[in-house]
């Protein structure tokens, strides 16, 4: 009986210009290392060129075992019986293209080598001003969140090392790693509030803010250490402890613009990091799940404001950004509609895990559909667990600006289930998006000590005067927050701070594909095209045929290759195991990361927090 081998591979040779460096996302040497396996994607990074995702696929069709090696959507298909290893010789031109020659080792009969060529995926653009701004926030201990779960989190040196492993192609590797890590801490609340509570349909930028709602959300967090009386929690919003919502509102009036800028910069860096992190094979993780709303005090009535299609984005300013879930579901959240997120979304890979964090809503997302889907990897979400402050928590992030088609919005078992499908971007993403207009004057980002001293008198009061360049950011921050007192006079907004108002960059509504023009003005109309789109539901196959002619071994007839391209390789949702909820008590282990979950609910009910 023939042996059924996994589709493992090794790069045996790299031909390239001497000036080009090559890295692999696992941090190991490039050549003579066995990698791959069934439905595994590995990311190569080539300096000044871009990314090459090598994805190995195993497909079973009755007695036939087929191996697929995918190089940025250009594929080689082989009979997998008896093959022990695929040897890859890689040639890099230095002009954005590559070629790969693959020689199967083992198997019978002997299969000749096959060659393909393709293009690298581009690196994301990173603003040096954004990187300098976040570096300043790290030096001033606003990033990361100052009381890491368990008093620990990831040490700074480890974050730096992970940055060098995952983002070696950029001098801003540490910045991208820190932006990602900080998202997994309680800082995520700041990054969410300052994005979703913007009137994004009222130009010009920076968009007006719904400040009363932001103040309410900050003040209404009242569990564990995440409450308005806690200095660490309030410091994450550049504020001091408050005893009333009005005290929060008073402080917000003076730091709102800087918080808005802070969030915009950090979100742009997070978009770049998500684009650059290794990809996950769709066949390994066919669905991703998210429990919403992930900030419990927002409630279901504020879920709808998280999208650019929310009609309330038109204002008027002063109108609370809120919409009842039923009303949203009947209009812009109904099946067939497209939605684009204002904020980052966190997902996991099992339903049970997501339900542990759910506050009334369960999101289920599948990859870009149709029977001819070209990509074997999730092109938009990124796996961030390596950079998480909770190593046991599986987490994927969809960057702000992700677009989805709503497939279903239905009642589930105690939650409302919204099934989504990714909509591919109509322009290169995110390289040419999230770029502020020249009029936004991003060049005015405060990067020097004198400029930094002016950007917020309230925030600056938290620090001892001195040269920020002397701060060693490789040393872990103190576990306890830095106490600071602010005189009432310092709450008045100074002229120097006002000078930076015009430079605050907020996210704008993103360009959508032609069919995705916001349609909230036509909420009473339902097109037959939308209904037909859902009725077909042909999203369960992935074509083995790539962007170009697929090369295949001579023992697979062409007609059989075409048959394989129509295999149903993605299970239906009801066939996917539900998984099990987390086994640990996040409160007892002090590792909630500021995220509400069933553990928090249980401890609130028994009065232990």
Coordinates of C-alpha atoms in Angstrom, one line a residue:
X1 CA 0.0 0.0 0.0
X2 CA 1.4 3.4 -1.0
X3 CA 2.4 5.7 1.8
X4 CA 0.3 8.9 2.3
X5 CA 2.9 11.6 3.0
X6 CA 2.3 15.2 4.1
X7 CA 3.2 17.9 1.6
X8 CA 6.5 19.0 3.2
X9 CA 9.0 21.1 1.4
X10 CA 12.5 22.6 1.8
X11 CA 14.2 25.4 0.0
X12 CA 17.5 24.0 -1.2
X13 CA 18.8 27.0 -3.1
X14 CA 18.1 30.7 -3.4
X15 CA 19.5 32.6 -6.4
X16 CA 19.3 36.4 -5.8
X17 CA 21.2 39.7 -6.0
X18 CA 23.7 39.8 -3.2
X19 CA 22.1 42.9 -1.7
X20 CA 18.7 41.2 -1.1
X21 CA 18.1 39.7 2.3
X22 CA 15.6 36.9 2.7
X23 CA 13.8 35.8 5.9
X24 CA 11.2 33.3 6.9
X25 CA 8.5 34.0 9.5
X26 CA 9.6 31.2 11.8
X27 CA 13.0 32.9 12.3
X28 CA 14.9 29.9 11.2
X29 CA 17.5 29.7 8.3
X30 CA 16.0 29.9 4.9
X31 CA 17.6 26.9 3.2
X32 CA 17.7 23.2 4.1
X33 CA 14.9 23.4 6.7
X34 CA 11.9 21.2 6.3
X35 CA 8.6 23.1 6.4
X36 CA 5.0 22.8 5.4
X37 CA 2.5 20.1 6.1
X38 CA -1.1 19.7 5.3
X39 CA -2.8 23.1 4.8
X40 CA 0.0 25.2 6.2
X41 CA 1.2 28.6 4.9
X42 CA 4.7 29.9 5.5
X43 CA 5.7 33.5 4.7
X44 CA 9.0 34.5 3.1
X45 CA 10.1 38.1 3.2
X46 CA 12.5 39.6 0.7
X47 CA 14.0 43.0 1.4
X48 CA 12.7 45.7 -1.0
X49 CA 10.6 43.1 -2.9
X50 CA 7.7 41.9 -0.7
X51 CA 6.1 38.7 0.6
X52 CA 6.0 35.2 -0.8
X53 CA 3.5 32.9 0.8
X54 CA 4.2 29.2 0.2
X55 CA 1.1 27.2 1.1
X56 CA 1.1 23.4 1.1
X57 CA -2.3 21.7 0.6
X58 CA -3.4 18.1 0.9
X59 CA -6.5 17.1 -1.0
X60 CA -8.1 13.6 -0.7
X61 CA -10.4 12.5 -3.5
X62 CA -11.4 8.9 -2.9
X63 CA -8.2 6.9 -3.4
X64 CA -6.4 9.9 -4.9
X65 CA -4.0 11.9 -2.8
X66 CA -3.1 15.3 -4.3
X67 CA -0.5 17.7 -3.1
X68 CA -0.7 21.4 -4.0
X69 CA 2.1 23.9 -3.5
X70 CA 0.8 27.5 -3.9
X71 CA 3.2 30.4 -4.4
X72 CA 1.2 33.6 -4.1
X73 CA -1.8 32.0 -5.9
X74 CA 0.3 30.3 -8.6
X75 CA 0.2 26.6 -8.1
X76 CA 1.8 23.3 -8.7
X77 CA -0.3 20.1 -8.4
X78 CA 1.2 16.7 -7.8
X79 CA 0.1 13.2 -7.0
X80 CA 1.0 13.0 -3.4
X81 CA 1.4 9.2 -3.1
X82 CA 4.9 8.3 -1.8
X83 CA 6.4 11.8 -2.1
X84 CA 8.4 12.5 1.0
X85 CA 9.6 16.0 0.3
X86 CA 9.5 18.8 -2.3
X87 CA 12.8 20.5 -3.0
X88 CA 12.4 24.1 -4.0
X89 CA 15.0 26.1 -5.9
X90 CA 14.0 29.8 -5.7
X91 CA 15.2 32.5 -8.0
X92 CA 14.6 36.2 -7.2
X93 CA 15.1 38.8 -9.9
X94 CA 15.2 41.9 -7.8
X95 CA 12.4 43.4 -9.9
X96 CA 9.4 42.2 -7.8
X97 CA 9.2 38.8 -9.4
X98 CA 10.4 35.3 -8.6
X99 CA 10.5 31.8 -10.1
X100 CA 10.5 28.5 -8.3
X101 CA 11.5 25.1 -9.5
X102 CA 10.1 22.2 -7.5
X103 CA 11.5 18.6 -7.6
X104 CA 9.5 15.9 -5.8
X105 CA 11.7 13.5 -3.9
X106 CA 10.4 10.0 -3.6
X107 CA 7.2 8.6 -5.2
X108 CA 6.8 6.5 -8.2
X109 CA 7.1 7.0 -11.1
X110 CA 9.8 9.7 -10.9
X111 CA 8.2 13.1 -11.5
X112 CA 10.3 15.7 -13.4
X113 CA 10.9 19.1 -11.8
X114 CA 8.3 21.8 -12.5
X115 CA 8.9 25.6 -12.7
X116 CA 6.5 28.5 -12.1
X117 CA 6.9 32.3 -11.8
X118 CA 5.0 34.9 -10.0
X119 CA 5.1 38.3 -8.2
X120 CA 5.8 39.2 -4.6
X121 CA 3.0 40.7 -2.5
X122 CA 3.9 44.3 -1.6
X123 CA 5.0 45.5 1.8
X124 CA 2.6 47.9 3.5
X125 CA 3.6 51.5 3.7
X126 CA 4.6 52.8 7.1
X127 CA 4.7 56.5 7.9
X128 CA 8.0 57.4 9.7
X129 CA 6.0 60.1 11.5
X130 CA 3.6 57.5 12.8
X131 CA 6.5 55.3 14.0
X132 CA 8.1 58.3 15.7
X133 CA 4.8 59.2 17.4
X134 CA 4.3 55.7 18.8
X135 CA 7.9 55.6 19.9
X136 CA 7.3 58.8 21.9
X137 CA 4.2 57.2 23.5
X138 CA 6.3 54.2 24.4
X139 CA 8.9 56.4 26.0
X140 CA 6.2 58.2 28.0
X141 CA 4.7 54.9 29.1
X142 CA 1.3 55.4 27.4
X143 CA 2.2 52.3 25.3
X144 CA 1.8 49.5 26.2
X145 CA -0.9 49.4 28.9
X146 CA 1.0 49.9 32.1
X147 CA -0.4 47.2 34.3
X148 CA 0.0 44.0 32.2
X149 CA -2.1 41.0 33.2
X150 CA -0.6 39.1 36.0
X151 CA 1.9 41.9 36.5
X152 CA 3.9 40.6 33.6
X153 CA 2.7 40.4 30.0
X154 CA 5.5 40.1 27.4
X155 CA 8.8 41.7 28.4
X156 CA 10.0 44.5 26.2
X157 CA 13.0 42.5 25.0
X158 CA 10.7 39.7 23.9
X159 CA 8.5 42.1 22.0
X160 CA 11.5 43.5 20.2
X161 CA 12.8 40.0 19.3
X162 CA 9.4 39.0 17.9
X163 CA 9.3 42.2 15.9
X164 CA 12.7 41.4 14.4
X165 CA 11.4 37.9 13.6
X166 CA 8.0 38.9 12.1
X167 CA 8.9 42.2 10.5
X168 CA 12.6 42.0 9.7
X169 CA 12.2 43.9 6.4
X170 CA 11.5 47.3 8.1
X171 CA 13.4 49.4 10.5
X172 CA 10.1 49.8 12.4
X173 CA 9.8 46.2 13.4
X174 CA 9.7 47.0 17.1
X175 CA 7.0 49.6 16.5
X176 CA 4.8 47.2 14.6
X177 CA 5.2 44.5 17.2
X178 CA 4.4 46.9 20.1
X179 CA 1.3 48.3 18.3
X180 CA 0.0 44.8 17.9
X181 CA 0.8 43.8 21.5
X182 CA -0.8 46.9 22.9
X183 CA -4.0 46.0 21.0
X184 CA -4.2 42.7 23.1
X185 CA -4.1 44.7 26.3
X186 CA -6.7 47.0 27.8
X187 CA -5.5 49.7 25.5
X188 CA -7.9 48.3 22.9
X189 CA -10.8 50.2 24.6
X190 CA -9.1 53.5 23.7
X191 CA -8.5 52.4 20.2
X192 CA -12.2 51.3 19.8
X193 CA -13.9 54.3 21.4
X194 CA -11.9 56.9 19.4
X195 CA -12.8 55.2 16.2
X196 CA -16.4 54.2 16.5
X197 CA -17.7 57.4 18.1
X198 CA -16.8 59.5 15.1
X199 CA -19.3 61.2 12.8
X200 CA -17.5 59.8 9.7
X201 CA -19.9 61.3 7.2
X202 CA -19.2 64.9 8.3
X203 CA -16.1 66.3 6.6
X204 CA -13.5 67.6 6.9
X205 CA -11.2 65.5 8.9
X206 CA -10.5 65.1 11.8
X207 CA -14.1 63.9 12.1
X208 CA -16.3 65.3 14.9
X209 CA -16.5 63.1 18.0
X210 CA -19.5 62.1 20.0
X211 CA -17.8 63.1 23.2
X212 CA -20.7 62.5 25.7
X213 CA -20.9 58.9 24.6
X214 CA -17.1 58.4 24.9
X215 CA -17.2 59.9 28.4
X216 CA -20.1 57.6 29.3
X217 CA -18.3 54.5 28.0
X218 CA -15.1 55.3 29.9
X219 CA -17.0 56.0 33.1
X220 CA -19.4 52.9 32.9
X221 CA -16.5 50.4 32.9
X222 CA -16.8 49.2 36.5
X223 CA -15.3 45.8 36.9
X224 CA -11.9 44.8 38.4
X225 CA -9.2 47.3 37.9
X226 CA -11.0 48.7 34.8
X227 CA -12.9 51.5 36.4
X228 CA -12.7 55.3 36.4
X229 CA -11.2 55.3 39.9
X230 CA -8.2 53.3 38.8
X231 CA -5.2 55.5 37.9
X232 CA -3.8 52.9 35.4
X233 CA -7.2 52.6 33.5
X234 CA -7.6 56.3 33.3
X235 CA -4.0 56.9 32.3
X236 CA -4.7 54.9 29.2
X237 CA -7.1 57.7 28.2
X238 CA -4.6 60.4 29.3
X239 CA -6.7 61.2 32.3
X240 CA -6.6 61.0 36.0
X241 CA -9.1 59.1 38.2
X242 CA -12.6 60.5 38.2
X243 CA -15.6 60.2 40.6
X244 CA -18.3 61.2 38.2
X245 CA -19.1 61.1 34.5
X246 CA -18.9 64.9 34.4
X247 CA -15.3 64.8 35.6
X248 CA -14.5 62.4 32.8
X249 CA -16.2 64.7 30.3
X250 CA -14.3 67.7 31.6
X251 CA -10.9 66.0 31.1
X252 CA -12.0 64.6 27.7
X253 CA -12.7 68.1 26.5
X254 CA -9.0 68.8 26.8
X255 CA -7.4 65.6 25.5
X256 CA -10.0 64.4 22.9
X257 CA -8.1 65.7 19.9
X258 CA -4.9 64.1 21.1
X259 CA -6.6 60.8 21.9
X260 CA -8.2 60.9 18.5
X261 CA -4.7 61.3 16.9
X262 CA -3.2 58.7 19.2
X263 CA -5.9 56.2 18.1
X264 CA -5.6 57.0 14.4
X265 CA -1.8 56.6 14.4
X266 CA -1.9 53.3 16.4
X267 CA -4.7 51.9 14.1
X268 CA -2.7 52.8 11.0
X269 CA 0.3 50.9 12.4
X270 CA -1.9 48.0 13.3
X271 CA -3.2 47.9 9.8
X272 CA 0.4 47.6 8.5
X273 CA 1.2 44.9 11.0
X274 CA -1.8 42.9 10.2
X275 CA -1.0 43.1 6.5
X276 CA 2.6 41.9 7.2
X277 CA 2.0 39.0 9.6
X278 CA 2.0 35.4 8.3
X279 CA -1.2 34.2 6.6
X280 CA -3.4 31.3 7.7
X281 CA -4.6 28.6 5.2
X282 CA -8.3 28.7 4.7
X283 CA -8.5 24.9 4.6
X284 CA -7.0 24.7 8.1
X285 CA -9.3 27.4 9.5
X286 CA -12.4 27.7 7.2
X287 CA -14.3 29.9 9.6
X288 CA -13.4 32.5 12.2
X289 CA -15.7 33.5 15.1
X290 CA -16.1 36.6 17.3
X291 CA -18.2 37.3 20.4
X292 CA -19.6 40.8 20.3
X293 CA -20.0 43.4 21.7
X294 CA -16.5 43.0 23.1
X295 CA -16.8 46.1 25.3
X296 CA -19.7 45.1 27.5
X297 CA -21.0 48.6 28.4
X298 CA -21.5 49.5 24.8
X299 CA -24.3 47.0 24.5
X300 CA -26.0 45.8 21.4
X301 CA -27.4 49.2 20.7
X302 CA -24.0 50.5 19.8
X303 CA -22.9 47.5 17.6
X304 CA -24.3 49.3 14.5
X305 CA -22.2 52.4 15.0
X306 CA -19.1 50.4 14.3
X307 CA -19.6 50.7 10.5
X308 CA -19.2 53.4 7.9
X309 CA -22.7 52.5 6.6
X310 CA -24.4 53.6 9.9
X311 CA -26.8 56.5 8.9
X312 CA -26.1 58.3 12.2
X313 CA -22.5 59.1 10.9
X314 CA -24.2 62.0 9.2
X315 CA -25.0 63.6 12.6
X316 CA -25.9 66.2 13.5
X317 CA -23.1 66.5 16.0
X318 CA -24.5 66.2 19.5
X319 CA -26.8 63.4 18.5
X320 CA -25.8 60.2 20.4
X321 CA -24.3 57.6 18.1
X322 CA -26.6 54.7 18.9
X323 CA -29.1 52.5 17.1
X324 CA -31.3 49.7 18.3
X325 CA -30.0 46.4 17.0
X326 CA -33.4 45.5 15.5
X327 CA -33.5 48.8 13.5
X328 CA -29.9 48.2 12.3
X329 CA -30.8 44.6 11.3
X330 CA -33.8 45.8 9.3
X331 CA -31.7 48.2 7.3
X332 CA -27.9 48.3 6.8
X333 CA -27.3 45.0 8.7
X334 CA -29.7 42.9 6.7
X335 CA -28.6 40.0 4.4
X336 CA -27.0 41.1 1.1
X337 CA -25.7 44.4 2.4
X338 CA -22.0 45.3 2.6
X339 CA -20.5 46.7 5.8
X340 CA -17.1 48.3 6.4
X341 CA -15.6 48.4 9.9
X342 CA -14.5 51.6 11.6
X343 CA -12.4 49.6 14.1
X344 CA -10.3 46.5 14.5
X345 CA -12.2 43.3 15.1
X346 CA -10.8 40.4 17.1
X347 CA -11.7 36.8 16.2
X348 CA -10.9 33.3 17.3
X349 CA -11.1 29.9 15.6
X350 CA -13.9 28.1 17.5
X351 CA -17.5 29.0 18.2
X352 CA -17.2 28.0 21.9
X353 CA -14.3 30.3 22.4
X354 CA -16.1 33.2 20.8
X355 CA -19.2 32.6 22.9
X356 CA -17.1 33.0 26.0
X357 CA -16.7 36.7 25.1
X358 CA -20.1 37.3 23.5
X359 CA -22.5 40.0 24.7
X360 CA -25.5 39.0 22.6
X361 CA -23.9 38.7 19.2
X362 CA -21.9 35.9 17.5
X363 CA -20.1 36.8 14.3
X364 CA -19.1 34.0 11.9
X365 CA -16.9 35.0 8.9
X366 CA -15.9 32.9 5.9
X367 CA -13.3 33.8 3.3
X368 CA -14.0 35.5 0.0
X369 CA -16.5 33.2 -1.7
X370 CA -17.5 31.9 -5.1
X371 CA -16.8 28.6 -6.7
X372 CA -13.6 30.0 -8.3
X373 CA -12.0 31.4 -5.2
X374 CA -8.3 32.1 -6.0
X375 CA -6.6 32.3 -2.7
X376 CA -5.9 29.4 -0.3
X377 CA -5.0 31.8 2.5
X378 CA -6.9 34.4 4.6
X379 CA -5.7 37.6 2.9
X380 CA -7.2 40.0 5.3
X381 CA -7.1 38.8 8.9
X382 CA -3.8 38.1 10.8
X383 CA -3.0 35.7 13.5
X384 CA -1.6 37.7 16.5
X385 CA -1.4 35.2 19.3
X386 CA 2.4 35.3 19.2
X387 CA 2.2 38.9 20.1
X388 CA -0.6 38.6 22.7
X389 CA -0.3 39.2 26.4
X390 CA -2.2 36.0 26.9
X391 CA -0.4 33.2 25.2
X392 CA -3.2 30.7 25.6
X393 CA -5.7 32.9 23.8
X394 CA -6.2 32.3 20.0
X395 CA -6.7 35.7 18.4
X396 CA -7.0 36.9 14.8
X397 CA -7.6 40.5 13.9
X398 CA -9.4 42.1 11.0
X399 CA -8.0 45.6 10.5
X400 CA -10.2 48.7 10.5
X401 CA -11.5 49.2 7.0
X402 CA -12.3 45.5 6.4
X403 CA -15.4 45.0 4.2
X404 CA -17.9 42.1 4.5
X405 CA -21.1 41.0 2.9
X406 CA -23.8 39.9 5.3
X407 CA -25.0 36.4 4.4
X408 CA -27.4 35.9 7.3
X409 CA -28.6 37.7 10.5
X410 CA -30.6 35.3 12.5
X411 CA -31.4 34.3 16.1
X412 CA -29.2 31.6 17.6
X413 CA -29.0 29.9 20.9
X414 CA -29.0 32.9 23.3
X415 CA -27.2 35.1 20.8
X416 CA -27.9 36.8 17.5
X417 CA -25.8 35.1 14.8
X418 CA -24.4 37.2 11.9
X419 CA -22.8 35.3 9.1
X420 CA -20.3 37.3 7.0
X421 CA -18.2 36.8 4.0
X422 CA -15.1 38.9 3.2
X423 CA -15.3 41.2 0.2
X424 CA -11.9 41.6 -1.5
X425 CA -10.7 45.1 -1.8
X426 CA -11.1 46.9 -5.1
X427 CA -7.7 48.7 -4.7
X428 CA -4.4 47.5 -3.3
X429 CA -4.9 47.0 0.4
X430 CA -3.8 48.4 2.7
X431 CA -0.8 50.0 0.9
X432 CA -2.8 52.8 -0.7
X433 CA -5.5 53.1 2.0
X434 CA -5.5 54.8 5.4
X435 CA -3.2 57.4 4.0
X436 CA -4.1 60.8 5.2
X437 CA -4.6 63.6 2.7
X438 CA -1.7 66.1 2.4
X439 CA -4.1 68.6 3.9
X440 CA -4.0 66.6 7.1
X441 CA -0.4 67.8 7.6
X442 CA 0.9 64.5 9.0
X443 CA 4.4 66.0 8.9
X444 CA 3.5 68.0 12.0
X445 CA 3.6 64.9 14.2
X446 CA 5.5 65.9 17.4
X447 CA 8.7 64.1 17.4
X448 CA 11.2 66.4 19.2
X449 CA 11.3 67.0 22.9
X450 CA 10.2 70.6 22.5
X451 CA 7.3 69.8 20.2
X452 CA 6.3 66.9 22.4
X453 CA 6.1 69.1 25.5
X454 CA 3.4 71.2 23.8
X455 CA 1.1 68.5 22.4
X456 CA -0.9 68.1 25.6
X457 CA -0.3 69.8 28.9
X458 CA -2.4 67.3 30.7
X459 CA -0.6 64.3 29.3
X460 CA 2.8 65.9 29.8
X461 CA 2.2 66.4 33.5
X462 CA 2.5 62.6 33.9
X463 CA 6.3 62.8 33.3
X464 CA 9.4 64.0 35.1
X465 CA 11.1 66.6 32.9
X466 CA 14.1 65.3 31.1
X467 CA 15.5 64.2 27.7
X468 CA 13.2 61.5 26.4
X469 CA 16.0 60.1 24.3
X470 CA 17.7 59.0 27.5
X471 CA 14.8 56.7 28.4
X472 CA 15.7 53.0 27.9
X473 CA 12.7 51.5 26.2
X474 CA 14.2 48.0 26.5
X475 CA 13.4 48.1 30.2
X476 CA 10.0 46.9 31.2
X477 CA 7.7 49.7 32.5
X478 CA 6.8 49.7 36.2
X479 CA 3.9 47.5 37.1
X480 CA 2.3 50.2 39.1
X481 CA 1.2 53.4 37.3
X482 CA 2.9 56.7 37.6
X483 CA 0.9 58.9 40.0
X484 CA 0.3 62.4 38.8
X485 CA -1.7 65.3 40.0
X486 CA -2.9 68.1 37.8
X487 CA -3.9 71.6 39.0
X488 CA -7.3 72.7 37.8
X489 CA -5.6 75.5 35.8
X490 CA -3.8 72.9 33.7
X491 CA -7.1 71.6 32.4
X492 CA -7.5 74.8 30.3
X493 CA -6.5 74.1 26.7
X494 CA -3.3 76.0 25.8
X495 CA -2.4 77.6 22.5
X496 CA 0.4 75.2 21.8
X497 CA -1.9 72.2 22.0
X498 CA -4.4 73.9 19.6
X499 CA -1.6 74.2 17.1
X500 CA -1.7 70.4 16.7
X501 CA -5.5 70.2 16.1
X502 CA -5.2 70.4 12.4
X503 CA -2.7 67.6 12.3
X504 CA -4.9 65.0 14.0
X505 CA -5.5 62.2 11.5
X506 CA -8.7 60.2 11.8
X507 CA -9.8 57.4 9.6
X508 CA -12.1 58.3 6.7
X509 CA -14.8 56.3 5.0
X510 CA -12.9 53.9 2.8
X511 CA -13.4 53.4 -1.0
X512 CA -15.5 50.3 -1.6
X513 CA -15.9 48.1 -4.6
X514 CA -18.4 49.4 -7.2
X515 CA -21.1 47.2 -6.0
X516 CA -20.6 48.2 -2.4
X517 CA -21.8 51.8 -2.7
X518 CA -23.4 52.6 0.7
X519 CA -27.2 52.0 0.3
X520 CA -28.6 53.2 3.6
X521 CA -30.7 55.8 1.6
X522 CA -32.5 52.9 0.0
X523 CA -33.3 50.8 3.0
X524 CA -36.9 50.2 1.9
X525 CA -35.7 48.7 -1.4
X526 CA -34.5 45.1 -1.8
X527 CA -33.0 44.2 -5.1
X528 CA -33.5 40.9 -6.8
X529 CA -29.8 40.7 -7.4
X530 CA -29.1 40.6 -3.7
X531 CA -31.6 37.9 -3.1
X532 CA -30.3 35.8 -6.0
X533 CA -26.8 36.3 -4.6
X534 CA -27.7 34.6 -1.4
X535 CA -29.9 31.9 -2.9
X536 CA -27.0 30.4 -4.9
X537 CA -24.7 29.9 -1.9
X538 CA -21.9 28.4 -3.9
X539 CA -19.1 29.3 -1.5
X540 CA -18.0 25.9 -0.5
X541 CA -15.3 25.1 -3.0
X542 CA -11.8 26.4 -3.8
X543 CA -10.4 26.0 -7.2
X544 CA -7.0 24.3 -7.5
X545 CA -6.4 26.5 -10.6
X546 CA -4.5 29.6 -9.7
X547 CA -4.1 33.0 -11.3
X548 CA -2.1 31.5 -14.1
X549 CA -2.0 28.1 -15.8
X550 CA -1.5 25.5 -13.1
X551 CA 1.4 23.1 -13.6
X552 CA 0.7 19.5 -12.6
X553 CA 2.5 16.2 -12.6
X554 CA 2.2 14.0 -15.6
X555 CA 0.4 11.3 -13.7
X556 CA -2.7 13.5 -13.2
X557 CA -4.6 13.8 -16.4
X558 CA -5.8 17.3 -17.3
X559 CA -9.5 16.3 -17.1
X560 CA -9.0 14.9 -13.6
X561 CA -7.2 18.1 -12.5
X562 CA -10.4 20.0 -13.6
X563 CA -12.5 17.6 -11.6
X564 CA -10.3 18.2 -8.6
X565 CA -10.8 22.0 -9.0
X566 CA -14.5 21.4 -8.2
X567 CA -14.0 19.4 -5.0
X568 CA -16.0 20.5 -2.0
X569 CA -13.0 21.1 0.3
X570 CA -14.6 23.6 2.7
X571 CA -17.1 22.1 5.2
X572 CA -20.4 23.6 5.8
X573 CA -20.7 25.6 9.1
X574 CA -22.8 22.9 10.8
X575 CA -20.1 20.4 10.1
X576 CA -17.4 22.4 11.9
X577 CA -16.6 21.3 15.5
X578 CA -17.9 23.9 18.1
X579 CA -14.7 23.5 20.2
X580 CA -14.6 24.0 23.9
X581 CA -14.6 27.2 26.0
X582 CA -11.4 28.4 27.7
X583 CA -10.4 26.2 30.6
X584 CA -8.9 28.9 32.8
X585 CA -10.5 31.5 35.0
X586 CA -9.4 34.7 33.4
X587 CA -10.2 36.8 36.5
X588 CA -8.5 34.4 39.0
X589 CA -5.4 34.3 36.7
X590 CA -5.5 38.1 36.2
X591 CA -5.3 37.7 32.4
X592 CA -8.5 39.3 31.1
X593 CA -6.6 41.9 29.2
X594 CA -9.4 44.3 29.9
X595 CA -11.9 42.2 27.8
X596 CA -15.2 41.2 29.4
X597 CA -15.9 37.5 29.3
X598 CA -18.0 34.9 31.1
X599 CA -15.4 34.7 33.9
X600 CA -16.0 38.4 34.6
X601 CA -19.7 37.9 34.6
X602 CA -19.4 35.0 37.0
X603 CA -17.2 36.9 39.4
X604 CA -19.5 40.0 39.2
X605 CA -22.5 37.8 40.1
X606 CA -20.8 36.3 43.2
X607 CA -19.4 39.7 44.2
X608 CA -15.8 38.8 44.0
X609 CA -15.0 41.7 41.7

